[in-house]
Tab-separated table of C-alpha atoms and ligand atoms in Angstrom:
chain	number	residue	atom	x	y	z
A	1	UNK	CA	4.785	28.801	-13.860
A	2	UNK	CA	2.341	26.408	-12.548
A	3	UNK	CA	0.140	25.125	-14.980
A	4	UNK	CA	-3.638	26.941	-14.739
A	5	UNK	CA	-6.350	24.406	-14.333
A	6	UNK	CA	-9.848	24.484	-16.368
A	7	UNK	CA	-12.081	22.296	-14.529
A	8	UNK	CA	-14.784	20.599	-16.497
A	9	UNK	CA	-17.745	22.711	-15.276
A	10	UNK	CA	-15.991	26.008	-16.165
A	11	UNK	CA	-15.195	24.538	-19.423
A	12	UNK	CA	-16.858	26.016	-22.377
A	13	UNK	CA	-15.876	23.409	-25.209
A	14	UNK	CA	-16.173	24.921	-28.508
A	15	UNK	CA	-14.095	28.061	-27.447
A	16	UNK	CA	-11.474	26.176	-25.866
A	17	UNK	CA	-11.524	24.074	-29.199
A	18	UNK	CA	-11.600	27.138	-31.334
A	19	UNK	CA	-8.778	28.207	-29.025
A	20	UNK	CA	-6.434	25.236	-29.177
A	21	UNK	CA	-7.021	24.936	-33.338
A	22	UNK	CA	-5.497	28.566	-33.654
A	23	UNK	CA	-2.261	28.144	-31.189
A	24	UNK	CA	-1.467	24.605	-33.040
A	25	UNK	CA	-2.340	26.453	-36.481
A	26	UNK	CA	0.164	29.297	-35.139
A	27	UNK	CA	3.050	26.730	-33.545
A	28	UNK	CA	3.244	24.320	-37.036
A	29	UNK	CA	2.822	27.463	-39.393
A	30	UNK	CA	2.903	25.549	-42.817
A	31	UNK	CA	4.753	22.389	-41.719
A	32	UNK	CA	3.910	19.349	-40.282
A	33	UNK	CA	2.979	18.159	-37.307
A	34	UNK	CA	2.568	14.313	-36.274
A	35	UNK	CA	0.743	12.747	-33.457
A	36	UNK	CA	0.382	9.112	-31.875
A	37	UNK	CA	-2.782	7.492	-31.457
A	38	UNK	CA	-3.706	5.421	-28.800
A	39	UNK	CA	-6.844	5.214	-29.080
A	40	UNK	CA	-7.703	6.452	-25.377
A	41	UNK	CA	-9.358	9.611	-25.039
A	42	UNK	CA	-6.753	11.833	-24.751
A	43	UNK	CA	-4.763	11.001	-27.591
A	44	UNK	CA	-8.498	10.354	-29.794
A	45	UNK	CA	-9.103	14.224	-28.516
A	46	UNK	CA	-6.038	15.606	-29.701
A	47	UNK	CA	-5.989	13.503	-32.992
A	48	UNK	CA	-8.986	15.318	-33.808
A	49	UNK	CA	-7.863	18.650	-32.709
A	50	UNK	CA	-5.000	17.821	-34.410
A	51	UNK	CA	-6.869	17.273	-37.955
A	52	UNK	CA	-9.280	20.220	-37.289
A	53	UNK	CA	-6.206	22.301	-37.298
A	54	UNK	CA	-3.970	20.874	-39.544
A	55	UNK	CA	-5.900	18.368	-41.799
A	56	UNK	CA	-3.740	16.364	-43.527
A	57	UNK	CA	-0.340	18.295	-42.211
A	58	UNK	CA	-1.513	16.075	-39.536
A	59	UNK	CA	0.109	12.386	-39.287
A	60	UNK	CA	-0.981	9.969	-37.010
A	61	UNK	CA	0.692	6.756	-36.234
A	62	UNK	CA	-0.481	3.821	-34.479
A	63	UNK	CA	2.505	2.335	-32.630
A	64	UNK	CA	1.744	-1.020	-31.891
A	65	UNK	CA	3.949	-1.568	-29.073
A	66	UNK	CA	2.691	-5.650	-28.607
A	67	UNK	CA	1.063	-4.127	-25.318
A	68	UNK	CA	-2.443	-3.207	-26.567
A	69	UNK	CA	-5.265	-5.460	-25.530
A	70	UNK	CA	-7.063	-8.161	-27.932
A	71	UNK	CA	-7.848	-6.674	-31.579
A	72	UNK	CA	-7.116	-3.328	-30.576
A	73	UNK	CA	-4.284	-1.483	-33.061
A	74	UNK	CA	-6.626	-2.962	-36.241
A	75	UNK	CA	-10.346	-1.745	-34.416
A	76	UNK	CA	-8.626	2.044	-33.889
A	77	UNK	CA	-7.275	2.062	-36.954
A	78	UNK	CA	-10.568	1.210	-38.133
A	79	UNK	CA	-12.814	3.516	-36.391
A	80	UNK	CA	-10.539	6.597	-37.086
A	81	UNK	CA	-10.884	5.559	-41.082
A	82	UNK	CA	-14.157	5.743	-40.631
A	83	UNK	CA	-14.051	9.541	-39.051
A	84	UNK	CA	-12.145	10.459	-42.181
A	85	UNK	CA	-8.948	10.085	-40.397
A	86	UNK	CA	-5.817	8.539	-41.694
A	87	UNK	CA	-3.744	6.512	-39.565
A	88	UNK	CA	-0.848	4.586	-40.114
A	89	UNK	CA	0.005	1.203	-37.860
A	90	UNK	CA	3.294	0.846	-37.420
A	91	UNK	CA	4.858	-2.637	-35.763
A	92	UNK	CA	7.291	-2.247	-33.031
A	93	UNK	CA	6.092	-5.482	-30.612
A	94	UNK	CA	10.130	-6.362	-30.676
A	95	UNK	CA	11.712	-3.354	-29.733
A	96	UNK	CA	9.723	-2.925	-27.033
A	97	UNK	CA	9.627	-6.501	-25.418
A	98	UNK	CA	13.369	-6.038	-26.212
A	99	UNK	CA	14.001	-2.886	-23.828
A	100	UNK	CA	11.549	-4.600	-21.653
A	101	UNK	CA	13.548	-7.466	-21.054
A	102	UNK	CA	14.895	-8.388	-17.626
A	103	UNK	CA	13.522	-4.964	-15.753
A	104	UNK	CA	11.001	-5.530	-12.449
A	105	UNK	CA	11.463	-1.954	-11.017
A	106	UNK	CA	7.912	-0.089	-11.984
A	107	UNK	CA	9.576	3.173	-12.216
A	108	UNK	CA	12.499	1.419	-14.823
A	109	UNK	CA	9.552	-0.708	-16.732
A	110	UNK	CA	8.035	3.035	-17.354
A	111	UNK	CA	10.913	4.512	-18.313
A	112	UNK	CA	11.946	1.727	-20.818
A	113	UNK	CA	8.518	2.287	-22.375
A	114	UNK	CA	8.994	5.903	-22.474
A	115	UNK	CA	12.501	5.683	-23.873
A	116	UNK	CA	11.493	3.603	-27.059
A	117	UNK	CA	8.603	4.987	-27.807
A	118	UNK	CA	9.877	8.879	-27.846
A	119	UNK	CA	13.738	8.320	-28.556
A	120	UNK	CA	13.658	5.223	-30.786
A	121	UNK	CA	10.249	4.865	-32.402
A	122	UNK	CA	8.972	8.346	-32.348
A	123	UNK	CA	11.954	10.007	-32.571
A	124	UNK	CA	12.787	7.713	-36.396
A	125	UNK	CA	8.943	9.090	-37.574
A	126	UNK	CA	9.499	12.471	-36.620
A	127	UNK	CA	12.748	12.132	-38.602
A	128	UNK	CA	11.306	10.693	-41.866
A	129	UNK	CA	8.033	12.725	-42.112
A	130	UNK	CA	9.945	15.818	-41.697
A	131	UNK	CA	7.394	17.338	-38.841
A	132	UNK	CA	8.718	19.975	-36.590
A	133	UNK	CA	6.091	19.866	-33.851
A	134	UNK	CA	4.460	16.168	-31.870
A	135	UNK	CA	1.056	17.220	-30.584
A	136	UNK	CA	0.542	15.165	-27.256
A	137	UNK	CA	-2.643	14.168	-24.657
A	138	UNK	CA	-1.024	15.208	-21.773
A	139	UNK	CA	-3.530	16.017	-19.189
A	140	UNK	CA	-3.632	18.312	-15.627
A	141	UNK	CA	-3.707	14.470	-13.840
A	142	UNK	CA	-0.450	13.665	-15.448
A	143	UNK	CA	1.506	16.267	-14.798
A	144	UNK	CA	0.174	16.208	-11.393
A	145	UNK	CA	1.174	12.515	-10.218
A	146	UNK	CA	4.562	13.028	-11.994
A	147	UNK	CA	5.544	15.878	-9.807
A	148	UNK	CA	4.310	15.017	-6.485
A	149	UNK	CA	6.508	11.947	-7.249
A	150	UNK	CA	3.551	9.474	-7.416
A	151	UNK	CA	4.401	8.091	-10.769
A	152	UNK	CA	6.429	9.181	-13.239
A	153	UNK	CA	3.266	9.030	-16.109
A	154	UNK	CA	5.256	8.534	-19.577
A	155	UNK	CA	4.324	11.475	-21.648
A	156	UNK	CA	5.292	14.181	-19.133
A	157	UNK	CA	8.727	15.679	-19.870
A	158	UNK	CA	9.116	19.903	-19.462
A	159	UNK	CA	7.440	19.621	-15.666
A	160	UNK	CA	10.864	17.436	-14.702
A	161	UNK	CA	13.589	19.715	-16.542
A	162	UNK	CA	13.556	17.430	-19.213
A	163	UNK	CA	13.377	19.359	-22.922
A	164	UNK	CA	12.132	17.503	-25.763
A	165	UNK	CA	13.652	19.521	-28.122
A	166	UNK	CA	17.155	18.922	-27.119
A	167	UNK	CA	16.395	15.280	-25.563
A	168	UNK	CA	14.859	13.776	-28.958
A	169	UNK	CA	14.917	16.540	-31.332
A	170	UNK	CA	11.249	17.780	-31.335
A	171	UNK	CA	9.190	19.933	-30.096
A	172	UNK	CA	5.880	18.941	-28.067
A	173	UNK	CA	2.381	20.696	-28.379
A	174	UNK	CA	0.316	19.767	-25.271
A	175	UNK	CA	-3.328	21.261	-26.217
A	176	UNK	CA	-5.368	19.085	-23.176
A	177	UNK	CA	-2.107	20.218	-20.489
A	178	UNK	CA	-5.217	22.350	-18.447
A	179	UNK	CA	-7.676	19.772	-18.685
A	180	UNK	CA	-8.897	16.683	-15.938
A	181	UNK	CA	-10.382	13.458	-17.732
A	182	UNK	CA	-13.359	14.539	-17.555
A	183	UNK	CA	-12.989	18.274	-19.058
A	184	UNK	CA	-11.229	15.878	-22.051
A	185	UNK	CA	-14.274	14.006	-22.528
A	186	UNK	CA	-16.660	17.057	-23.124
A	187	UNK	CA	-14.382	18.279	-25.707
A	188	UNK	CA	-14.295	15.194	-27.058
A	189	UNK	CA	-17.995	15.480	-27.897
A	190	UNK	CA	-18.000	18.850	-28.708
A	191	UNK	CA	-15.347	17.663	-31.291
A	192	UNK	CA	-18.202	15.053	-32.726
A	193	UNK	CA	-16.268	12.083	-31.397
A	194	UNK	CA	-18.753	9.483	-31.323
A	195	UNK	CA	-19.231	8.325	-27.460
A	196	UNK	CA	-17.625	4.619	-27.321
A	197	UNK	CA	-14.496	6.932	-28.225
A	198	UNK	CA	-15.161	9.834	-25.948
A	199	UNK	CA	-16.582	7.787	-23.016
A	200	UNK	CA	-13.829	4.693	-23.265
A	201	UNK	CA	-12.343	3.643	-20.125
A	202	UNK	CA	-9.564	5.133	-19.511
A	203	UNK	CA	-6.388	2.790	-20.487
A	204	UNK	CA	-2.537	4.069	-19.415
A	205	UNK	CA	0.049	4.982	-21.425
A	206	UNK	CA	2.672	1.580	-20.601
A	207	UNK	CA	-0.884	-0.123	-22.071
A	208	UNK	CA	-0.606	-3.797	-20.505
A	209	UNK	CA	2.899	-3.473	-18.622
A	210	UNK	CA	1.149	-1.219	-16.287
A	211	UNK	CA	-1.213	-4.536	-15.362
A	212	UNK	CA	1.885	-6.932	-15.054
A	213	UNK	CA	4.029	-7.206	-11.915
A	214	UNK	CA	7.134	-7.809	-12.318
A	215	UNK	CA	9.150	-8.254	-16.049
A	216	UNK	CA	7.035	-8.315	-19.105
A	217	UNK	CA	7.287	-11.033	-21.347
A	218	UNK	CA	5.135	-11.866	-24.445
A	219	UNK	CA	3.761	-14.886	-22.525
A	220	UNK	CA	2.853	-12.672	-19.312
A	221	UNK	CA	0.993	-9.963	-21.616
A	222	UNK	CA	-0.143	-12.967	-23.605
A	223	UNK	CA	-1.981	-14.015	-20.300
A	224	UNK	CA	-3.151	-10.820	-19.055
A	225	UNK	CA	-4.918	-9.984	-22.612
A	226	UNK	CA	-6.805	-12.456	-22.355
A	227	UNK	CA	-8.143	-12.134	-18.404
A	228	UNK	CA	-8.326	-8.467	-19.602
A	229	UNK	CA	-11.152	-8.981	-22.825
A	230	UNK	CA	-12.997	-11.111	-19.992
A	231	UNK	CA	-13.080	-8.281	-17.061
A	232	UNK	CA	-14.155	-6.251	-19.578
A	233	UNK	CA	-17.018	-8.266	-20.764
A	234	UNK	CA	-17.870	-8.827	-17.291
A	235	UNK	CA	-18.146	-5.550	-15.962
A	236	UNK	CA	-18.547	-3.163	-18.818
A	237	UNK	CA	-22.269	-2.801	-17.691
A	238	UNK	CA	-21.296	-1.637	-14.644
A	239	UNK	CA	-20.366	2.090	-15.656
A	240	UNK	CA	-17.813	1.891	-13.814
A	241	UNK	CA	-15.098	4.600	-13.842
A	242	UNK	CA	-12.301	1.526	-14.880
A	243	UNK	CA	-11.821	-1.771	-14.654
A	244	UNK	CA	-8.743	-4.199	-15.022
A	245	UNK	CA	-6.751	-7.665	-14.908
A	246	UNK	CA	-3.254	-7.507	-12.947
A	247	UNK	CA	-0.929	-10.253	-13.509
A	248	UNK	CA	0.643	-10.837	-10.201
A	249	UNK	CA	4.272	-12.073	-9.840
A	250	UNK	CA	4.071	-14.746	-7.115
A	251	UNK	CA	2.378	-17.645	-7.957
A	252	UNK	CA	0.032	-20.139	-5.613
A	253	UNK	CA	-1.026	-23.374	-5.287
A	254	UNK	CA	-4.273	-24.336	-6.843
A	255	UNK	CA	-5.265	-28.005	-8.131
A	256	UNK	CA	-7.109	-28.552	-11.296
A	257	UNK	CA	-8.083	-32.342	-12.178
A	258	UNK	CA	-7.097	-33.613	-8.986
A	259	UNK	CA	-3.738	-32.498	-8.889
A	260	UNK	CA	-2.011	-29.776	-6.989
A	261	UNK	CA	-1.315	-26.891	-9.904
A	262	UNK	CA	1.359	-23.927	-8.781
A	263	UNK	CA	-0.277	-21.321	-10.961
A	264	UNK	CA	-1.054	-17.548	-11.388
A	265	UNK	CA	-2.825	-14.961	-9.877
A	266	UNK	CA	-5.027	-12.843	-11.256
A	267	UNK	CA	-6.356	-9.732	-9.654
A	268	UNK	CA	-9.241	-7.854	-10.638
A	269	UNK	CA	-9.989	-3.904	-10.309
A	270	UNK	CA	-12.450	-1.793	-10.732
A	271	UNK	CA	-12.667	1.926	-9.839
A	272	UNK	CA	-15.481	4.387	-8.957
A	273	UNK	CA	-13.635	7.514	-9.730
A	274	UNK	CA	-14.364	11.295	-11.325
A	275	UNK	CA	-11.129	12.591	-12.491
A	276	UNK	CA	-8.583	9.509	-11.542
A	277	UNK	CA	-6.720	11.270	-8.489
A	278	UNK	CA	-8.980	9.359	-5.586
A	279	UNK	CA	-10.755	6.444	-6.434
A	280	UNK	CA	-12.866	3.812	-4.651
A	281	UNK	CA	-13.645	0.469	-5.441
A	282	UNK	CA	-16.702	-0.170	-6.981
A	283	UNK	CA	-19.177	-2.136	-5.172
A	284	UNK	CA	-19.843	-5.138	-7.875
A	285	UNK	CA	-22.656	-7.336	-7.796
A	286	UNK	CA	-21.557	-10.962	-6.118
A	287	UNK	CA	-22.848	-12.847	-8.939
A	288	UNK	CA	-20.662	-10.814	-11.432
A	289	UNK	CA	-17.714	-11.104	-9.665
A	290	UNK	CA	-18.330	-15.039	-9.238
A	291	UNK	CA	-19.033	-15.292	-12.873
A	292	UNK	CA	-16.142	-13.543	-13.706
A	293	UNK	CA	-13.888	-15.787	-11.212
A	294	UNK	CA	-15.066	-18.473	-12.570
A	295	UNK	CA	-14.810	-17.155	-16.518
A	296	UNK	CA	-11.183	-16.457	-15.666
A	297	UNK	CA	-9.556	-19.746	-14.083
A	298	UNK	CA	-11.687	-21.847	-16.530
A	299	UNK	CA	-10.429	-19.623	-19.803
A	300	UNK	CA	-6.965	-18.721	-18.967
A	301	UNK	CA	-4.840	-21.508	-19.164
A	302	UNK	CA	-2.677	-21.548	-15.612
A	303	UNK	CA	-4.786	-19.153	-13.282
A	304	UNK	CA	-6.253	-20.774	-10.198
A	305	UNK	CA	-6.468	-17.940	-7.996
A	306	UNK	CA	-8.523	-14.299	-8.751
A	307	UNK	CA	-8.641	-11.856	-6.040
A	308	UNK	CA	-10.934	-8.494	-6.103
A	309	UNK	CA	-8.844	-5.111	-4.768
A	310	UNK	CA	-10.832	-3.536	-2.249
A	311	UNK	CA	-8.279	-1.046	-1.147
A	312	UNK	CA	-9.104	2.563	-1.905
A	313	UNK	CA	-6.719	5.310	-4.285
A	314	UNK	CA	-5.098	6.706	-2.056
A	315	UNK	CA	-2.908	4.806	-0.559
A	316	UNK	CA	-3.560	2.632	-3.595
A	317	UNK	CA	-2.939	3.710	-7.244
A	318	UNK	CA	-5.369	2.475	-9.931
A	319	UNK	CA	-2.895	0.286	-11.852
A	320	UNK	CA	-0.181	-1.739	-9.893
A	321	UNK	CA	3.053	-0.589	-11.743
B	1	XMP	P1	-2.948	5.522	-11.333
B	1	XMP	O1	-2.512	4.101	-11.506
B	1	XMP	O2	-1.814	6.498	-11.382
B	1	XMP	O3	-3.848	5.844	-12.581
B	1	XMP	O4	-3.827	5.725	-10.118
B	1	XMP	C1	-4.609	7.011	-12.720
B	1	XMP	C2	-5.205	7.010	-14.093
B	1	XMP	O5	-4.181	7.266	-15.069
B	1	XMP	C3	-4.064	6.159	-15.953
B	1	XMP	N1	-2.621	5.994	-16.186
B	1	XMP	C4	-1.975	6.531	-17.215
B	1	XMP	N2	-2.422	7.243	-18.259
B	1	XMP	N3	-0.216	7.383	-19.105
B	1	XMP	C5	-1.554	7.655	-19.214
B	1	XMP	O6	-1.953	8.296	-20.175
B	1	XMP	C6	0.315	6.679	-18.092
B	1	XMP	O7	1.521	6.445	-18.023
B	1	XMP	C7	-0.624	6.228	-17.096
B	1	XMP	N4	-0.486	5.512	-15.969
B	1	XMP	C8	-1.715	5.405	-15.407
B	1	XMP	C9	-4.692	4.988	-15.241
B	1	XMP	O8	-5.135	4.007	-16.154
B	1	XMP	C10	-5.811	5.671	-14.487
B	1	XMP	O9	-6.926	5.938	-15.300
């Protein structure tokens, strides 16, 4: 049955809340249910749909997968404490730089993400904590691009035959499944998020393997971190829908010092977008995006070339993997 959407206009926010804390109430019954945070909207949504149903039957993890960008595990961890809600950070950098190892295919990158998050890490806390149900952010978007083919986004499992249940041994409550990005955000506020949470740019799923082409390594996510705090800087002010640092795979000639350097690329995006399925790039200010060239190859060690995408979504996507 195809999935019935509620478009943000339509959306009245404290029933659809009111809604979604009585089926998760009804699915865990007096068990437990756990959750990941990210600490993007959709999973910050559901955590606190999650707790308004459930409370404390509610456990949130933090996976730190080594892919998040500078200071970020410690910052969500912190701003969730200070919501009243507990969450629990739990390392994993090396098994995922481990299953990362020696892939380049963007399709096998994502599903080596999505295999050690929900079959090896996920799959060992739903074990110990003794939950029955994982409540997901899935959105409509999702399960959109992961049908038509597009991309295969990481949490989307039932909409490609795939059950949960039997594939990792739990089952998966999808409360935002109806919902666009920015239907997500409203209930976010209705739900008293504060608006750095429910307004963040968006941020995928593979986290910083989604901005790196060809095989993650520490060192390349290493690099890309750091171009990453600096776009962000850079462009934060201007509203735009997202913005980003690619690692690219080739690498070019440059000279630093009077000498010729072979070094990286760096590309920059940034996306005027409503809901994430078309997207155009956003027309920034020629003095930002010299200051930001500039900021780059001067503070990353081995960049001498940054390049601005000025293609449109589609035939674009917004990230490059
Ligand atoms: P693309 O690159 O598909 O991105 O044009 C569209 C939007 O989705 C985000 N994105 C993801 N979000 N899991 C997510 O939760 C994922 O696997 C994923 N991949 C892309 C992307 O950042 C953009 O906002």
């Amino acid at each position: 049955m195809p999935l019935q959407e509620i478009r943000a206009e339509d959306l009245d926010a404290p029933e659809f809340i009111a809604e979604k804390v009585a089926e998760i109430r009804a699915a865990v019954g007096d068990g437990y249910a756990i959750n990941a945070l990210s600490g993007g909207v959709d999973s910050s949504v559901v955590t606190m749909l999650g707790h308004r149903a459930l409370g404390d039957r509610l456990k949130t993890y933090f996976v730190d997968n080594g892919l998040m960008r500078q200071g970020e595990p410690e910052q969500i961890v912190q701003r969730f404490a200070d919501l009243g809600v507990r969450v629990e950070l739990v390392p994993a950098q090396d098994r995922f730089f481990a299953a990362l190892a020696g892939i380049t295919d963007p399709e096998e990158k994502r599903e080596a993400i999505t295999q050690t998050f929900y079959r090896d890490v996920f799959a060992q806390l739903v074990r110990d904590s003794g939950a029955r149900c994982l409540l997901q952010g899935t959105i409509l978007t999702d399960v959109d691009e992961t049908v038509a083919g597009i991309k295969r986004q990481h949490n989307v499992f039932e909409q490609l035959g795939i059950d949960p249940e039997e594939a990792f041994g739990y089952r998966i409550l999808e409360p935002l499944v109806q919902l666009r990005k920015d239907g997500v955000r409203k209930v976010g506020e209705a739900l008293g998020l504060p608006p750095e949470v429910f307004r963040r740019i968006p941020f995928p799923g593979p986290a910083l393997a989604a901005r790196v082409i060809g095989e993650v390594t520490r060192e390349k996510i290493a690099l890309v971190r750091q171009a990453t705090a600096i776009v962000e800087e850079e462009l934060a002010a201007t509203g735009a829908f997202q913005y980003m640092a690619i690692l690219h795979e080739d690498r070019v000639t440059g000279m630093r010092q009077g000498r010729r350097e072979f070094g990286q690329q760096i590309e920059v995006r940034c996306w005027d977008s409503v809901d994430a399925r078309t997207a155009t790039p956003t027309q920034v200010a020629w003095e930002i995006l010299m200051r930001l060239g500039r900021r780059i190859v001067d503070e990353v060690p081995g960049v001498v070339s940054v390049t601005y995408g000025i293609a449109p979504k589609p035939p674009s996507t917004m990230e490059v993997v």
